[in-house]
Amino acid sequence: MMQGTVFDIQRMSLHDGPGIRTTVFLKGCPLHCPWCHNPESHRAAPELGFDAALCIGCGDCAEACPAGCHRFADGEHCIDRTRCTRCGRCVKACTGALELIGRRCTVEEVLRQVRRDIPFYQTSGGGITLSGGEPLMQPDFAHAILSAAQAEGMHTCLETTGYAPPDVLRRVAPVTDLFLYDCKETEPVRHLAWTGVHNDRIVENLFLLDRLGAAIILRCPIIPGYNDREDHLRGIAALAGQLSHVQAIHIEPYNRFGESKSRRIGRIYPLDGLAVPDERTVAGWIDTVRAHTDTPVSKN
Ligand code: SF4
Ligand code: SF4
């Protein structure tokens, strides 16, 4: 039976496509954007999460761990993650401060969760959204979920960076009712510097989907000091203008959700101290894009 690695399933999502949706987050991502609000998605394998605020210092984890990862020094709980084999024994011993992020699931297990809210999808025009990470890092699993959900009459969305082999995009296009396609940076050198990958493949795949007639919403994270430049905002509009099936452009203002999540998995948050933009700033970004396109532009 086909399995994949899922790190979260969120019911009642309102920002991952039309209507009320269940969003299934698949683990693994080929990009590493510093502003990522799901840093726990980056690694393909499960990893250990720790919330210091929930730790009562009982030391049961240290006793349970066969690899000696947990140490207590000067009242501080230190975890040596380089030795962690993700066996999960400390998680079982703990009262709630530890968790394994990411677990293997079958397609049917995912669908069982998703089916619970079918009445809400029907009344709101919602459905299922696959997100991540990059769901297409697990192409067979993503395809199997989307095709099964679509066959059961659910509306299917795929949130993607677009960084995948073209054949994978071709394969999922018929079972995806709407692509939520990231547009992170239109200037290639900056794109490579910030995300770690070239954007030529991403742009080529976007044009490929457009030629296939796929419905597309461009999702554009705007990060102060990174891509809040006028040339990028105009570039988003220009990109949409070259495509026939872009229904809307969604501006996604920087948020700090990635900060506490980074701490939880023992990583340093790269944008520490960066302020969230105010409403006026965001409205200015939207106005700039709107001034150069007929495609509807809004904040997501
Ligand atoms: S998951 Fe296993 S190896 Fe990793 S810290 Fe917990 S008990 Fe130790
Ligand atoms: S078992 Fe859990 S609560 Fe106890 S010390 Fe370890 S992390 Fe903290």
Coordinates of N, CA and C in Angstrom, one line a residue, residues 4-132:
G4 N 3.3 7.9 2.3 CA 4.2 9.1 2.1 C 4.4 9.6 3.5
T5 N 5.2 10.7 3.6 CA 5.4 11.3 4.9 C 4.7 12.6 5.0
V6 N 3.8 12.7 6.0 CA 2.9 13.9 6.2 C 3.3 14.5 7.6
F7 N 3.4 15.8 7.6 CA 3.7 16.4 8.9 C 2.6 17.1 9.6
D8 N 1.5 17.3 8.8 CA 0.3 18.0 9.5 C -0.9 17.8 8.6
I9 N -2.0 17.7 9.2 CA -3.3 17.8 8.4 C -4.1 18.8 9.1
Q10 N -4.4 19.9 8.4 CA -5.2 21.0 9.1 C -6.6 21.1 8.5
R11 N -7.6 20.9 9.3 CA -9.0 21.1 8.9 C -9.4 22.5 9.0
M12 N -10.5 22.8 8.3 CA -11.0 24.2 8.3 C -10.1 25.3 7.9
S13 N -9.2 25.0 6.9 CA -8.3 26.0 6.4 C -9.1 27.0 5.5
L14 N -8.8 28.3 5.6 CA -9.5 29.3 4.8 C -8.6 30.0 3.8
H15 N -7.3 29.7 3.9 CA -6.3 30.4 3.1 C -5.5 29.6 2.1
D16 N -6.0 28.4 1.9 CA -5.3 27.5 1.0 C -6.1 27.1 -0.2
G17 N -6.8 28.0 -0.8 CA -7.7 27.8 -1.9 C -9.1 28.2 -1.6
P18 N -10.0 28.0 -2.5 CA -11.4 28.5 -2.3 C -12.1 27.7 -1.2
G19 N -13.0 28.4 -0.5 CA -13.9 27.7 0.4 C -13.2 27.1 1.7
I20 N -13.9 26.3 2.4 CA -13.3 25.6 3.5 C -12.6 24.3 3.1
R21 N -11.3 24.2 3.5 CA -10.5 23.1 3.0 C -9.8 22.3 4.1
T22 N -9.4 21.1 3.7 CA -8.5 20.4 4.6 C -7.1 20.4 3.9
T23 N -6.1 20.9 4.6 CA -4.8 21.0 4.0 C -3.9 19.9 4.5
V24 N -3.3 19.2 3.6 CA -2.4 18.1 4.0 C -1.0 18.5 3.6
F25 N -0.2 18.5 4.6 CA 1.2 19.0 4.5 C 2.2 17.9 4.3
L26 N 2.8 17.8 3.2 CA 3.8 16.7 2.9 C 5.2 17.2 3.2
K27 N 6.0 16.3 3.8 CA 7.3 16.7 4.2 C 8.4 16.7 3.1
G28 N 9.3 17.6 3.2 CA 10.4 17.6 2.2 C 10.3 18.8 1.3
C29 N 11.4 19.5 1.1 CA 11.4 20.7 0.2 C 12.7 20.9 -0.5
P30 N 12.8 21.1 -1.8 CA 14.1 21.3 -2.4 C 14.6 22.8 -2.3
L31 N 13.8 23.7 -1.8 CA 14.1 25.1 -1.6 C 14.4 25.3 -0.1
H32 N 15.1 26.4 0.2 CA 15.2 26.7 1.6 C 15.1 28.2 1.8
C33 N 13.9 28.8 1.6 CA 13.7 30.2 1.7 C 13.9 30.6 3.1
P34 N 14.6 31.7 3.4 CA 14.8 32.0 4.8 C 13.5 32.5 5.5
W35 N 12.5 32.9 4.8 CA 11.3 33.4 5.4 C 10.3 32.3 5.6
C36 N 10.6 31.0 5.2 CA 9.7 29.9 5.3 C 8.9 29.9 6.6
H37 N 7.6 29.8 6.5 CA 6.8 29.7 7.7 C 6.5 28.2 8.1
N38 N 7.1 27.3 7.3 CA 7.0 25.9 7.7 C 8.4 25.2 7.6
P39 N 9.4 25.7 8.4 CA 10.7 25.2 8.3 C 10.8 23.7 8.7
E40 N 9.8 23.2 9.5 CA 9.8 21.8 9.8 C 9.5 20.9 8.7
S41 N 9.1 21.6 7.5 CA 8.8 20.8 6.3 C 10.1 20.5 5.5
H42 N 11.2 21.2 5.8 CA 12.3 21.1 4.8 C 12.9 19.7 4.7
R43 N 13.2 19.1 5.8 CA 13.8 17.7 5.6 C 12.8 16.7 5.3
A44 N 13.1 15.8 4.4 CA 12.2 14.8 4.0 C 11.8 13.8 5.1
A45 N 12.8 13.5 6.0 CA 12.6 12.5 7.1 C 11.9 13.2 8.3
P46 N 11.2 12.4 9.1 CA 10.7 12.9 10.4 C 11.8 13.5 11.2
E47 N 11.5 14.5 12.1 CA 12.5 15.0 13.0 C 11.9 15.4 14.3
L48 N 12.8 15.6 15.3 CA 12.4 15.7 16.7 C 12.0 17.2 16.9
G49 N 10.8 17.4 17.5 CA 10.4 18.8 17.9 C 10.4 18.9 19.4
F50 N 10.8 20.0 19.9 CA 10.8 20.2 21.4 C 10.3 21.6 21.7
D51 N 9.4 21.6 22.6 CA 8.8 22.9 23.1 C 9.2 23.1 24.5
A52 N 10.2 24.0 24.7 CA 10.8 24.2 26.1 C 9.8 24.7 27.1
A53 N 8.7 25.4 26.6 CA 7.7 25.9 27.5 C 6.9 24.8 28.1
L54 N 6.8 23.6 27.5 CA 6.0 22.5 28.0 C 6.9 21.5 28.8
C55 N 8.2 21.7 28.8 CA 9.1 20.8 29.5 C 9.0 21.0 31.0
I56 N 8.8 19.9 31.8 CA 8.8 20.1 33.2 C 10.1 19.6 33.9
G57 N 11.1 19.3 33.0 CA 12.4 18.9 33.5 C 12.5 17.6 34.3
C58 N 11.6 16.7 34.0 CA 11.5 15.4 34.7 C 12.7 14.5 34.3
G59 N 13.3 14.6 33.2 CA 14.4 13.8 32.8 C 14.1 12.5 32.2
D60 N 12.8 12.2 32.0 CA 12.4 10.9 31.5 C 12.9 10.6 30.1
C61 N 13.0 11.7 29.3 CA 13.5 11.6 28.0 C 15.0 11.1 28.0
A62 N 15.8 11.6 28.9 CA 17.2 11.2 28.9 C 17.3 9.7 29.3
E63 N 16.4 9.3 30.2 CA 16.4 7.8 30.5 C 16.0 7.0 29.4
A64 N 15.0 7.5 28.6 CA 14.5 6.7 27.5 C 15.4 6.6 26.3
C65 N 16.2 7.6 26.1 CA 17.0 7.8 24.8 C 18.2 6.8 24.8
P66 N 18.2 5.9 23.8 CA 19.4 5.0 23.7 C 20.6 5.7 23.1
A67 N 20.4 6.9 22.6 CA 21.6 7.5 21.9 C 22.2 8.6 22.7
G68 N 21.7 8.9 23.9 CA 22.2 9.9 24.8 C 22.1 11.3 24.3
C69 N 20.9 11.6 23.6 CA 20.7 12.9 23.0 C 20.3 14.0 24.0
H70 N 19.7 13.6 25.1 CA 19.1 14.6 26.1 C 20.1 14.8 27.2
R71 N 20.5 16.0 27.5 CA 21.3 16.3 28.6 C 20.8 17.5 29.4
F72 N 21.0 17.6 30.7 CA 20.5 18.7 31.5 C 21.7 19.4 32.1
A73 N 22.0 20.7 31.8 CA 23.1 21.4 32.3 C 22.7 22.8 32.8
D74 N 22.9 23.1 34.0 CA 22.6 24.4 34.6 C 21.1 24.7 34.4
G75 N 20.3 23.7 34.6 CA 18.8 23.9 34.5 C 18.4 24.0 33.0
E76 N 19.3 23.8 32.1 CA 18.9 23.9 30.7 C 18.8 22.5 30.0
H77 N 17.8 22.2 29.3 CA 17.6 21.0 28.6 C 18.3 21.1 27.2
C78 N 19.4 20.3 27.0 CA 20.1 20.4 25.7 C 19.8 19.1 24.9
I79 N 19.6 19.2 23.6 CA 19.4 18.0 22.8 C 20.5 18.0 21.7
D80 N 21.2 16.9 21.6 CA 22.2 16.7 20.6 C 21.4 16.0 19.4
R81 N 21.0 16.8 18.5 CA 20.2 16.2 17.4 C 21.0 15.5 16.4
T82 N 22.3 15.7 16.4 CA 23.2 15.0 15.4 C 23.2 13.5 15.7
R83 N 22.9 13.1 17.0 CA 22.9 11.7 17.3 C 21.5 11.0 17.2
C84 N 20.5 11.8 17.0 CA 19.1 11.4 17.1 C 18.8 10.4 15.9
T85 N 18.3 9.3 16.2 CA 17.9 8.3 15.1 C 16.4 8.4 14.9
R86 N 15.7 9.3 15.5 CA 14.3 9.5 15.4 C 13.5 8.2 15.8
C87 N 13.9 7.6 16.8 CA 13.3 6.3 17.2 C 12.0 6.6 17.9
G88 N 11.8 7.8 18.5 CA 10.6 8.2 19.1 C 10.4 7.8 20.6
R89 N 11.4 7.1 21.1 CA 11.3 6.6 22.5 C 11.1 7.8 23.5
C90 N 11.9 8.9 23.3 CA 11.8 10.0 24.2 C 10.4 10.6 24.1
V91 N 9.8 10.6 22.9 CA 8.5 11.2 22.7 C 7.4 10.5 23.5
K92 N 7.6 9.1 23.5 CA 6.6 8.3 24.2 C 6.8 8.5 25.7
A93 N 8.0 8.8 26.2 CA 8.2 8.9 27.6 C 7.8 10.3 28.1
C94 N 7.7 11.3 27.2 CA 7.5 12.7 27.6 C 6.0 13.0 27.8
T95 N 5.7 14.0 28.6 CA 4.3 14.4 28.9 C 3.8 15.3 27.8
G96 N 4.6 15.8 26.9 CA 4.0 16.6 25.8 C 5.0 17.6 25.2
A97 N 6.2 17.7 25.7 CA 7.1 18.7 25.2 C 7.8 18.2 24.0
L98 N 7.8 16.9 23.7 CA 8.5 16.4 22.6 C 7.5 15.8 21.6
E99 N 7.9 15.9 20.3 CA 7.1 15.2 19.3 C 7.9 14.8 18.1
L100 N 7.5 13.8 17.4 CA 8.1 13.5 16.1 C 7.3 14.2 15.0
I101 N 8.0 15.1 14.3 CA 7.3 15.8 13.2 C 7.4 15.1 11.9
G102 N 6.3 14.6 11.4 CA 6.3 13.8 10.2 C 6.1 12.4 10.5
R103 N 5.1 11.8 9.8 CA 4.9 10.3 10.0 C 4.4 9.7 8.7
R104 N 4.7 8.4 8.6 CA 4.3 7.7 7.4 C 2.9 7.4 7.4
C105 N 2.2 7.7 6.3 CA 0.7 7.5 6.2 C 0.4 6.9 4.9
T106 N -0.7 6.1 4.9 CA -1.2 5.6 3.6 C -2.1 6.7 3.0
V107 N -2.4 6.5 1.7 CA -3.3 7.4 1.0 C -4.7 7.3 1.7
E108 N -5.1 6.1 2.1 CA -6.4 5.9 2.7 C -6.5 6.6 4.0
E109 N -5.4 6.6 4.8 CA -5.4 7.3 6.1 C -5.6 8.8 5.9
V110 N -4.9 9.3 4.9 CA -5.1 10.7 4.6 C -6.5 11.0 4.2
L111 N -7.0 10.2 3.3 CA -8.4 10.5 2.8 C -9.5 10.3 3.9
R112 N -9.2 9.4 4.8 CA -10.1 9.2 5.9 C -10.3 10.5 6.7
Q113 N -9.2 11.2 6.9 CA -9.3 12.5 7.6 C -10.0 13.6 6.8
V114 N -9.6 13.6 5.5 CA -10.2 14.6 4.6 C -11.7 14.5 4.4
R115 N -12.1 13.2 4.3 CA -13.6 13.0 4.1 C -14.5 13.5 5.2
R116 N -13.9 13.7 6.4 CA -14.7 14.1 7.5 C -15.4 15.5 7.3
D117 N -14.8 16.3 6.4 CA -15.4 17.6 6.3 C -16.1 17.8 4.9
I118 N -16.4 16.7 4.2 CA -17.1 16.8 2.9 C -18.3 17.8 3.0
P119 N -19.2 17.7 4.0 CA -20.3 18.6 4.0 C -19.9 20.1 4.0
F120 N -18.8 20.4 4.6 CA -18.3 21.8 4.6 C -17.8 22.2 3.2
Y121 N -17.1 21.2 2.6 CA -16.6 21.5 1.2 C -17.8 21.8 0.3
Q122 N -18.8 21.0 0.5 CA -20.0 21.1 -0.5 C -20.7 22.5 -0.3
T123 N -20.8 22.9 0.9 CA -21.5 24.2 1.1 C -20.7 25.4 0.9
S124 N -19.3 25.3 0.9 CA -18.4 26.4 0.8 C -17.7 26.5 -0.5
G125 N -17.8 25.4 -1.3 CA -16.9 25.3 -2.6 C -15.5 25.0 -2.2
G126 N -15.3 24.3 -1.1 CA -13.9 24.0 -0.7 C -13.5 22.6 -1.2
G127 N -12.5 22.0 -0.5 CA -12.0 20.7 -0.9 C -10.7 20.4 -0.2
I128 N -9.8 19.7 -0.9 CA -8.5 19.3 -0.3 C -7.4 20.1 -1.0
T129 N -6.4 20.5 -0.2 CA -5.2 21.1 -0.7 C -4.0 20.3 -0.2
L130 N -3.1 20.1 -1.2 CA -1.8 19.5 -0.8 C -0.8 20.6 -0.7
S131 N -0.1 20.6 0.4 CA 0.9 21.7 0.6 C 2.2 21.0 1.2
G132 N 3.1 21.9 1.7 CA 4.3 21.3 2.2 C 5.1 22.3 3.0

